[in-house]
Amino acid sequence: MKDTSRAPYNTAVILAYAALAIVFTYPLATKFTTHILGPPEDNLYNLWNLWWLKKSILEFHTHPYYTDYLFYPPGASLAFNTFSLFNNLFLGLPLQFFLSRIVIYNILILLAFILGGWGCYLLIFHLVENARAAFLGSLVFAFSPYHMAHAAHHLNISSIQFLPFFALYFLRLHEQPKLKTALSAGVFLALAGLCSWYYLYYLLMFSFIFIIYHWRDLRERSWRGWLVGTFLGSGILVLPFIYPMLKELYYGSRYTGAWNPEWFRADLLAFFVPPIEHTLARKSQLLQKLYARFSGNSWEATVYLGYTALGLSIYGVRRLGWRKTGFWVTSGLAAFLLALGPRLSFAGKIVSPYLYLPYKWIAWVLPILSIARVPSRFVVLVMLSLAVLSGYGWNMLEEKLDNRRWGKLPVKHLAWLIFMLLILAEFTAIPFIVTSPEEATQASFFGKLWKDDPEDFAVLELPLRGYQENELYMYRQTVHQKRLLAGIISRIPNSALEFIYSSPLRQLLENKPLADASWLELGETFKAQKIKYIVLNRHLFSAGCQHNSKSDQELYRQLETNFPQIGALGEKIAVYQVY
């Protein structure tokens, strides 16, 4: 068969994935300059990352791993922050000279679909030398429900594009060990890590499984030597960026945010249940109730594999046997077991409190696994294995259909089209949820309000509590450019919360009203620390999960009594001046 992995076939594949990415994220393309994928949540946080990297490097001429623009006045270390440096630094920073952050963010999200699909296509083609099988299998990886769910929330986690490229060159290194291949594998391993440190860790586990699976070949000095070169080269590339984390770990800095992995484990049933945002299922009350039973949130719980991909994979394994498919089955099953977390859960219930899964024991041996926090994300390796096995399956099915025709049309072409549509139909979530950051945050209101105030001051946004609330505040900060007393980052140093916990503000975190005398005390403290304004977001109080109308009303009264109101946005937002 002729080599259809080369140009112009590559160009056709890339264009096909670009078109599919536009379709699958509809209506984003029609609102590309004003909206981003997903509800207002971690996507706003990633827009803040773009802003902060530019501000710290180009305006302050310093490294971005510390800020006092959040958690003012002590500030916070950003060593463990999910910067997704490949996206936000290497691509996002130079692009900010020409494009808005919203447009850049959307380009980066779409790029993961396009490059992820193309990389997986090249990987599968390398294994089966069949362009149709490669394209079909790569759909499973690029548009998996896992990827679609995280594209709506997490730029770093949705950046899956370098995983198949690393797998491709790592396999080639085993087949023909040489310098160029080892360097390529090392570069793609580093790039995957610079998208998300999760993926660096996952690919190291993938590599470990591959080496153990082929342990007899370690006797070949050339392969063994280039393996060391691959990991050493990758380590050199990521060391400058991972050094701040290593330093924090060495000095024993304490952080909040090391969540219990039980919260975000994959439920066994979720692998076989369509995602909650599926086009045909999003109105299903049964599905809504089922996902409500899964631990964590709906996007982290989304690990659906797809029955078409499963069917093709099983067919491929049965036809080709273990020798050809064994590694991919082993790798996929290992990731599947790790995604289940410490204990097995089915339909939201722990099967047995005494039955511990491999994740528990590996975390005990390698405590660094606890930093990862979200076992369900291991499913990305499951989808990579499933994509490859689906390619194997189609390749064998095509051989079986090779000489059959339906009229003048070859049956294999018609069957390929049907299977492609089935995969896409199982994974579609059209129309995709999109958000206007401006409409969600009213950021321009604050930019105009403080535009003519030359003082370098800080702002207290209320309510203090709430993950998504603080992400709204952080997006506003990219417009008004003033420091905030709180914020949300991936791992919050305990020292960052000292000012809040050592003052009466702590009561606001606990949803308790302050005495008038406490507000007078805070007023003096705020003046000394240049905390000039208090923003009261009434609409966020009423939407909060800990809403207490009586205490909220008392807070409103206290602010009205102690500070003059200098601005308002309807009944939703009021701004008070401290001094």
Coordinates of C-alpha atoms in Angstrom, one line a residue, residues 18-517:
A18 CA -10.0 21.5 11.5
A19 CA -13.5 21.2 9.9
L20 CA -14.6 18.6 12.5
A21 CA -13.3 20.7 15.3
I22 CA -15.3 23.7 14.1
V23 CA -18.4 21.5 13.7
F24 CA -18.1 19.8 17.1
T25 CA -17.6 23.1 18.9
Y26 CA -20.5 24.9 17.2
P27 CA -21.5 27.7 17.8
L28 CA -18.0 28.8 18.9
A29 CA -16.9 29.7 15.3
T30 CA -19.8 32.2 15.0
K31 CA -18.8 33.9 18.2
F32 CA -15.0 33.4 18.1
T33 CA -14.0 36.9 19.3
T34 CA -16.5 37.2 22.2
H35 CA -17.2 33.7 23.6
I36 CA -15.2 30.8 24.9
L37 CA -16.2 27.1 25.3
G38 CA -18.0 26.0 28.4
P39 CA -19.8 27.6 31.3
P40 CA -17.9 30.4 33.2
E41 CA -15.6 28.3 35.3
D42 CA -11.9 27.2 35.0
N43 CA -11.8 28.6 31.4
L44 CA -11.9 32.1 33.0
Y45 CA -9.0 31.0 35.2
N46 CA -7.0 30.1 32.1
L47 CA -7.7 33.5 30.6
W48 CA -6.2 34.9 33.8
N49 CA -3.1 32.8 33.2
L50 CA -2.6 34.3 29.8
W51 CA -2.9 37.8 31.3
W52 CA -0.6 37.1 34.3
L53 CA 2.2 35.6 32.2
K54 CA 2.3 38.7 30.0
K55 CA 2.0 41.1 32.9
S56 CA 4.7 39.5 35.0
I57 CA 7.3 38.9 32.2
L58 CA 6.8 41.9 30.0
E59 CA 5.6 44.6 32.5
F60 CA 7.2 43.5 35.8
H61 CA 10.2 41.8 34.1
T62 CA 10.2 39.0 36.6
H63 CA 9.3 35.3 36.6
P64 CA 5.5 34.4 36.9
Y65 CA 5.8 32.0 39.8
Y66 CA 4.8 34.5 42.5
T67 CA 2.0 37.1 42.6
D68 CA 0.6 39.5 45.1
Y69 CA -2.2 40.3 42.6
L70 CA -4.1 37.4 44.3
F71 CA -4.3 36.8 48.1
Y72 CA -3.1 40.4 48.7
P73 CA -1.2 41.5 50.8
P74 CA 0.9 38.3 51.4
G75 CA 0.5 37.1 47.9
A76 CA 1.0 33.5 46.8
S77 CA 3.5 31.1 45.1
L78 CA 2.3 30.0 41.7
A79 CA 4.8 27.1 41.5
F80 CA 2.0 24.5 41.3
N81 CA -0.3 26.7 39.2
T82 CA -1.6 25.1 36.0
F83 CA 0.0 27.5 33.6
S84 CA 0.0 25.1 30.7
L85 CA 3.2 26.8 29.6
F86 CA 3.2 25.5 26.0
N87 CA -0.2 27.1 25.4
N88 CA 0.0 30.2 27.5
L89 CA 3.7 31.1 27.4
F90 CA 5.2 29.7 24.2
L91 CA 2.1 30.3 22.0
G92 CA -0.1 32.6 24.0
L93 CA 2.5 35.3 25.0
P94 CA 3.6 36.2 21.5
L95 CA 0.1 36.0 20.1
Q96 CA -1.1 38.6 22.6
F97 CA 0.8 41.2 20.6
F98 CA -1.7 40.6 17.7
L99 CA -4.9 39.0 19.1
S100 CA -7.2 39.2 22.1
R101 CA -6.9 36.7 24.9
I102 CA -10.3 35.3 24.0
V103 CA -9.3 34.6 20.4
I104 CA -6.0 33.1 21.5
Y105 CA -7.8 30.8 24.0
N106 CA -10.1 29.6 21.3
I107 CA -7.3 28.9 18.9
L108 CA -5.4 26.9 21.6
I109 CA -8.5 24.8 22.3
L110 CA -9.1 24.0 18.6
L111 CA -5.4 23.3 18.1
A112 CA -5.7 20.4 20.5
F113 CA -8.4 18.8 18.4
I114 CA -6.5 19.2 15.2
L115 CA -3.1 18.2 16.3
G116 CA -4.4 15.5 18.6
G117 CA -6.3 13.9 15.7
W118 CA -3.4 14.2 13.3
G119 CA -0.9 12.8 15.8
C120 CA -3.1 9.8 16.5
Y121 CA -3.7 9.3 12.8
L122 CA 0.1 9.1 12.3
L123 CA 0.5 6.7 15.2
I124 CA -2.2 4.3 13.9
F125 CA -1.0 4.6 10.3
H126 CA 2.5 3.6 11.5
L127 CA 1.0 0.5 13.0
V128 CA -1.5 -0.6 10.3
E129 CA -0.5 1.3 7.1
N130 CA -4.2 1.9 6.4
A131 CA -5.3 5.6 6.1
R132 CA -9.0 4.8 6.6
A133 CA -8.2 2.8 9.7
A134 CA -5.9 5.5 11.0
F135 CA -8.5 8.3 10.5
L136 CA -11.3 6.2 12.0
G137 CA -9.3 5.3 15.1
S138 CA -8.0 8.9 15.6
L139 CA -11.6 10.1 15.8
V140 CA -11.9 8.0 19.0
F141 CA -9.0 9.9 20.6
A142 CA -9.5 13.4 19.3
F143 CA -13.3 13.7 19.9
S144 CA -13.6 11.4 22.9
P145 CA -16.2 12.6 25.5
Y146 CA -13.2 13.0 27.9
H147 CA -11.7 15.5 25.6
M148 CA -15.0 17.3 24.8
A149 CA -15.8 17.6 28.5
H150 CA -12.4 19.1 29.4
A151 CA -12.4 21.4 26.4
A152 CA -15.3 23.2 28.1
H153 CA -13.3 23.7 31.3
H154 CA -9.6 23.0 31.3
L155 CA -7.1 24.3 28.6
N156 CA -4.3 22.2 30.1
I157 CA -6.2 18.9 30.3
S158 CA -7.8 19.4 26.9
S159 CA -4.3 19.8 25.4
I160 CA -3.9 16.1 24.5
Q161 CA -2.1 16.7 21.2
F162 CA 1.4 15.5 22.1
L163 CA 0.4 12.2 23.7
P164 CA 0.1 10.3 20.4
F165 CA 3.2 12.0 19.0
F166 CA 5.2 10.7 21.9
A167 CA 3.8 7.2 21.6
L168 CA 4.6 7.2 17.9
Y169 CA 8.3 8.1 18.4
F170 CA 8.6 5.9 21.5
L171 CA 7.5 3.0 19.4
R172 CA 9.8 3.9 16.6
L173 CA 12.7 4.1 19.1
H174 CA 12.0 0.5 20.0
E175 CA 11.9 -0.6 16.4
Q176 CA 14.9 1.4 15.2
P177 CA 16.9 3.0 18.0
K178 CA 18.6 6.1 16.7
L179 CA 19.4 9.7 17.9
K180 CA 16.8 11.6 15.9
T181 CA 14.0 9.3 17.1
A182 CA 15.2 9.5 20.8
L183 CA 15.3 13.3 20.6
S184 CA 11.9 13.5 19.0
A185 CA 10.4 11.3 21.7
G186 CA 12.0 13.4 24.4
V187 CA 10.8 16.7 22.9
F188 CA 7.2 15.4 22.7
L189 CA 7.3 14.1 26.2
A190 CA 8.5 17.5 27.4
L191 CA 5.8 19.3 25.3
A192 CA 3.1 17.1 26.8
G193 CA 4.3 18.0 30.2
L194 CA 4.4 21.7 29.4
C195 CA 0.7 21.4 28.4
S196 CA -0.2 19.6 31.6
W197 CA 2.1 18.0 34.3
Y198 CA -0.6 15.3 34.5
Y199 CA 0.4 14.2 31.0
L200 CA 4.1 14.1 31.8
Y201 CA 3.3 11.8 34.6
Y202 CA 0.9 9.7 32.5
L203 CA 3.4 9.2 29.7
L204 CA 6.1 8.2 32.1
M205 CA 3.7 5.5 33.3
F206 CA 2.9 4.6 29.7
S207 CA 6.7 4.3 29.1
F208 CA 7.2 2.1 32.2
I209 CA 4.5 -0.2 31.0
F210 CA 6.0 -0.4 27.5
I211 CA 9.5 -1.1 28.9
I212 CA 8.2 -3.8 31.2
Y213 CA 6.1 -5.3 28.4
H214 CA 9.3 -5.5 26.2
W215 CA 11.7 -6.1 29.0
R216 CA 13.6 -8.8 27.1
D217 CA 14.7 -6.2 24.6
L218 CA 16.5 -4.2 27.3
R219 CA 19.4 -6.5 26.7
E220 CA 19.9 -4.6 23.4
R221 CA 22.4 -1.9 24.4
S222 CA 21.3 0.5 21.7
W223 CA 17.7 0.6 22.8
R224 CA 18.6 0.9 26.4
G225 CA 21.0 3.7 25.8
W226 CA 18.6 5.8 23.7
L227 CA 15.9 5.3 26.3
V228 CA 18.1 7.0 28.8
G229 CA 18.7 9.7 26.2
T230 CA 15.0 10.2 25.7
F231 CA 14.2 10.7 29.4
L232 CA 17.4 12.7 30.1
G233 CA 16.7 15.0 27.2
S234 CA 13.1 15.5 28.2
G235 CA 14.2 16.2 31.8
I236 CA 16.6 18.9 30.6
L237 CA 13.9 20.6 28.7
V238 CA 11.3 20.7 31.5
L239 CA 13.7 21.2 34.4
P240 CA 13.7 25.1 34.3
F241 CA 9.9 25.0 34.4
I242 CA 9.5 22.3 37.0
Y243 CA 12.3 23.6 39.3
P244 CA 9.9 26.0 41.2
M245 CA 7.7 23.0 42.1
L246 CA 10.7 20.9 43.2
K247 CA 12.0 23.8 45.3
E248 CA 8.6 24.2 47.1
L249 CA 8.6 20.4 47.8
Y250 CA 12.1 20.5 49.1
Y251 CA 11.4 23.3 51.5
G252 CA 8.2 21.6 52.7
S253 CA 5.8 24.4 51.8
R254 CA 2.3 23.5 52.9
Y255 CA -0.6 23.8 50.4
T256 CA -4.3 23.4 50.4
G257 CA -5.9 21.8 47.4
A258 CA -4.6 18.2 47.7
W259 CA -8.1 16.8 47.3
N260 CA -9.0 13.3 48.2
P261 CA -8.8 11.1 45.1
E262 CA -12.0 9.5 46.2
W263 CA -13.8 12.6 45.1
F264 CA -12.8 12.4 41.4
R265 CA -12.5 8.7 40.7
A266 CA -14.1 7.3 37.6
D267 CA -17.3 5.3 38.3
L268 CA -17.3 1.9 36.6
L269 CA -20.8 2.5 35.2
A270 CA -19.7 5.9 33.7
F271 CA -17.5 4.1 31.1
F272 CA -20.6 2.8 29.5
V273 CA -23.0 5.7 30.0
P274 CA -23.2 8.6 27.4
P275 CA -21.9 11.9 28.6
I276 CA -24.4 14.3 30.2
E277 CA -23.8 16.9 27.5
H278 CA -24.5 14.4 24.6
T279 CA -26.8 16.1 22.0
L280 CA -29.5 13.4 22.4
A281 CA -29.0 12.8 26.1
R282 CA -28.7 16.2 27.7
K283 CA -32.5 16.4 28.5
S284 CA -32.6 12.9 29.9
Q285 CA -33.7 13.1 33.6
L286 CA -32.4 9.6 34.1
L287 CA -29.0 10.6 32.9
Q288 CA -29.0 13.7 35.0
K289 CA -29.9 11.7 38.2
L290 CA -27.2 9.1 37.4
Y291 CA -24.4 11.6 36.9
A292 CA -25.5 13.4 40.1
R293 CA -24.7 10.1 41.9
F294 CA -21.2 9.9 40.5
S295 CA -18.4 11.5 42.7
G296 CA -17.0 14.9 41.8
N297 CA -18.5 16.9 39.0
S298 CA -20.0 15.9 35.7
W299 CA -17.0 16.8 33.5
E300 CA -14.5 14.9 35.7
A301 CA -17.0 12.0 35.8
T302 CA -17.2 11.9 32.0
V303 CA -15.2 8.8 30.9
Y304 CA -17.6 7.2 28.3
L305 CA -15.7 4.9 25.9
G306 CA -18.2 4.5 23.1
Y307 CA -19.7 1.2 22.0
T308 CA -18.6 1.6 18.4
A309 CA -15.0 2.0 19.5
L310 CA -15.3 -0.9 21.9
G311 CA -16.8 -3.1 19.3
L312 CA -14.0 -2.4 16.8
S313 CA -11.4 -2.9 19.4
I314 CA -12.7 -6.3 20.6
Y315 CA -13.0 -7.4 16.9
G316 CA -9.4 -6.3 16.3
V317 CA -8.0 -8.1 19.3
R318 CA -9.9 -11.3 18.5
R319 CA -8.7 -11.3 14.8
L320 CA -5.1 -10.2 15.4
G321 CA -4.4 -11.9 18.7
W322 CA -2.3 -10.9 21.7
R323 CA 1.0 -10.7 20.0
K324 CA -0.1 -7.8 17.9
T325 CA -2.4 -6.0 20.3
G326 CA -1.2 -7.1 23.7
F327 CA 0.7 -3.9 24.7
W328 CA -2.3 -1.7 23.8
V329 CA -4.7 -3.9 25.7
T330 CA -2.3 -3.9 28.7
S331 CA -1.7 -0.2 28.6
G332 CA -5.4 0.5 28.3
L333 CA -6.4 -1.8 31.1
A334 CA -3.7 -0.4 33.4
A335 CA -5.0 3.2 32.8
F336 CA -8.6 1.9 33.2
L337 CA -7.8 0.5 36.6
L338 CA -6.0 3.6 37.7
A339 CA -8.8 5.8 36.6
L340 CA -11.1 4.0 39.0
G341 CA -9.2 5.5 41.9
P342 CA -8.5 4.0 45.3
R343 CA -11.8 2.0 45.6
L344 CA -14.3 0.6 43.1
S345 CA -17.5 2.6 42.7
F346 CA -20.6 1.5 40.7
A347 CA -23.5 3.9 40.1
G348 CA -22.2 6.2 42.8
K349 CA -21.8 3.5 45.5
I350 CA -18.6 2.0 46.8
V351 CA -18.7 -1.7 46.0
S352 CA -16.7 -2.7 49.1
P353 CA -15.0 -0.4 51.6
Y354 CA -12.3 -3.0 52.0
L355 CA -11.5 -3.6 48.4
Y356 CA -8.6 -1.3 47.4
L357 CA -7.6 -0.9 43.7
P358 CA -4.0 -0.4 42.3
Y359 CA -4.3 3.4 42.6
K360 CA -4.2 3.1 46.4
W361 CA -1.1 1.0 46.5
I362 CA 0.8 3.0 43.8
A363 CA 0.0 6.2 45.7
W364 CA 1.4 4.6 48.8
V365 CA 4.6 3.7 47.0
L366 CA 4.7 7.0 45.1
P367 CA 3.2 9.8 47.2
I368 CA 3.7 12.2 44.4
L369 CA 0.6 10.6 42.8
S370 CA -1.5 12.3 45.5
I371 CA -0.6 15.7 43.9
A372 CA -2.4 14.7 40.8
R373 CA -5.7 14.5 42.7
V374 CA -8.0 13.4 39.9
P375 CA -7.7 9.6 39.0
S376 CA -10.4 9.8 36.4
R377 CA -8.1 11.7 34.0
F378 CA -6.1 8.5 33.4
V379 CA -8.9 7.8 30.9
V380 CA -6.9 9.8 28.4
L381 CA -4.5 6.8 28.1
V382 CA -7.5 4.5 27.9
M383 CA -8.8 6.5 24.9
L384 CA -5.4 6.4 23.2
S385 CA -5.2 2.6 23.5
L386 CA -8.9 2.3 22.4
A387 CA -8.1 4.5 19.3
V388 CA -5.2 2.3 18.3
L389 CA -7.3 -0.9 18.9
S390 CA -10.2 0.6 16.9
G391 CA -7.8 1.2 14.0
Y392 CA -6.6 -2.4 14.2
G393 CA -10.3 -3.5 14.3
W394 CA -11.2 -1.5 11.2
N395 CA -8.2 -2.7 9.3
M396 CA -9.2 -6.3 9.9
L397 CA -12.8 -5.6 9.0
E398 CA -11.8 -3.9 5.8
E399 CA -9.7 -6.9 4.8
K400 CA -12.8 -9.0 5.2
L401 CA -15.0 -6.6 3.2
D402 CA -12.3 -6.0 0.5
N403 CA -13.9 -7.7 -2.4
R404 CA -17.6 -7.1 -1.6
R405 CA -19.6 -4.6 -3.5
W406 CA -23.1 -3.0 -3.1
G407 CA -24.0 -2.2 -6.7
K408 CA -21.0 -0.3 -8.0
L409 CA -19.9 0.9 -4.6
P410 CA -17.3 -1.0 -2.6
V411 CA -18.9 -2.2 0.7
K412 CA -15.8 -1.3 2.6
H413 CA -16.2 2.4 1.7
L414 CA -19.8 2.4 2.7
A415 CA -19.1 0.6 6.0
W416 CA -16.2 3.0 6.8
L417 CA -18.6 5.9 6.4
I418 CA -21.2 4.3 8.6
F419 CA -18.6 3.5 11.3
M420 CA -17.2 7.0 11.2
L421 CA -20.7 8.5 11.6
L422 CA -21.5 6.1 14.5
I423 CA -18.4 7.2 16.3
L424 CA -19.1 10.9 15.8
A425 CA -22.8 10.4 16.7
E426 CA -21.8 8.7 20.0
F427 CA -19.5 11.6 20.9
T428 CA -21.3 14.7 19.7
A429 CA -22.4 17.5 22.1
I430 CA -23.7 20.0 19.6
P431 CA -24.6 22.8 20.3
F432 CA -21.7 23.3 22.6
I433 CA -22.1 25.5 25.6
V434 CA -20.3 28.8 25.1
T435 CA -19.8 31.8 27.4
S436 CA -19.2 35.4 27.0
P437 CA -16.6 36.4 29.7
E438 CA -17.8 39.9 29.6
E439 CA -21.5 39.0 30.2
A440 CA -20.5 36.5 32.9
T441 CA -18.3 38.9 34.8
Q442 CA -19.4 42.5 33.9
A443 CA -15.6 43.2 33.8
S444 CA -15.9 46.4 31.7
F445 CA -18.0 48.0 34.4
F446 CA -15.0 47.8 36.8
G447 CA -12.5 48.9 34.2
K448 CA -14.5 52.1 33.6
L449 CA -15.2 52.6 37.3
W450 CA -11.5 52.7 38.3
K451 CA -10.1 54.0 35.0
D452 CA -9.3 57.4 36.4
D453 CA -8.1 56.3 39.8
P454 CA -4.2 56.5 39.6
E455 CA -3.6 54.9 43.0
D456 CA -2.2 51.4 43.2
F457 CA -4.9 49.8 45.4
A458 CA -6.5 46.4 46.2
V459 CA -10.1 45.2 46.1
L460 CA -12.1 43.0 48.3
E461 CA -14.7 41.0 46.3
L462 CA -17.6 39.5 48.3
P463 CA -18.6 36.7 48.7
L464 CA -15.1 35.5 49.6
R465 CA -16.1 31.9 49.4
G466 CA -16.6 29.9 46.2
Y467 CA -14.4 28.5 43.5
Q468 CA -16.3 29.8 40.5
E469 CA -17.0 33.1 42.2
N470 CA -13.3 33.8 42.6
E471 CA -12.7 32.8 38.9
L472 CA -15.1 35.5 37.9
Y473 CA -13.2 38.0 40.1
M474 CA -9.9 37.0 38.5
Y475 CA -11.3 37.6 35.0
R476 CA -12.4 41.0 36.1
Q477 CA -8.9 41.6 37.3
T478 CA -7.5 41.2 33.7
V479 CA -9.6 44.3 32.9
H480 CA -9.3 46.5 36.0
Q481 CA -5.7 45.4 36.8
K482 CA -6.1 45.8 40.6
R483 CA -5.0 43.4 43.3
L484 CA -7.5 41.1 45.0
L485 CA -7.6 39.8 48.5
A486 CA -8.5 36.3 47.5
G487 CA -8.4 34.1 44.3
I488 CA -8.2 30.6 43.1
I489 CA -5.1 28.7 42.0
S490 CA -4.4 25.0 41.6
R491 CA -2.6 24.7 45.0
I492 CA -3.0 27.5 47.5
P493 CA -0.1 28.0 49.9
N494 CA -1.3 28.2 53.5
S495 CA 0.7 31.4 53.9
A496 CA -1.5 33.1 51.2
L497 CA -4.5 32.8 53.5
E498 CA -2.8 34.3 56.6
F499 CA -4.2 37.8 56.2
I500 CA -7.8 36.5 55.8
Y501 CA -7.5 34.0 58.6
S502 CA -5.9 36.4 61.0
S503 CA -8.6 39.1 60.6
P504 CA -12.4 39.2 61.0
L505 CA -12.6 38.4 57.3
R506 CA -12.4 34.7 58.3
Q507 CA -16.0 35.0 59.5
L508 CA -17.1 35.9 56.0
L509 CA -15.6 32.7 54.7
E510 CA -17.7 30.9 57.2
N511 CA -20.8 32.7 56.2
K512 CA -21.1 34.6 59.5
P513 CA -21.9 38.3 59.7
L514 CA -19.4 40.7 61.3
A515 CA -20.1 43.1 64.2
D516 CA -20.1 46.8 63.3
A517 CA -16.9 47.2 65.5

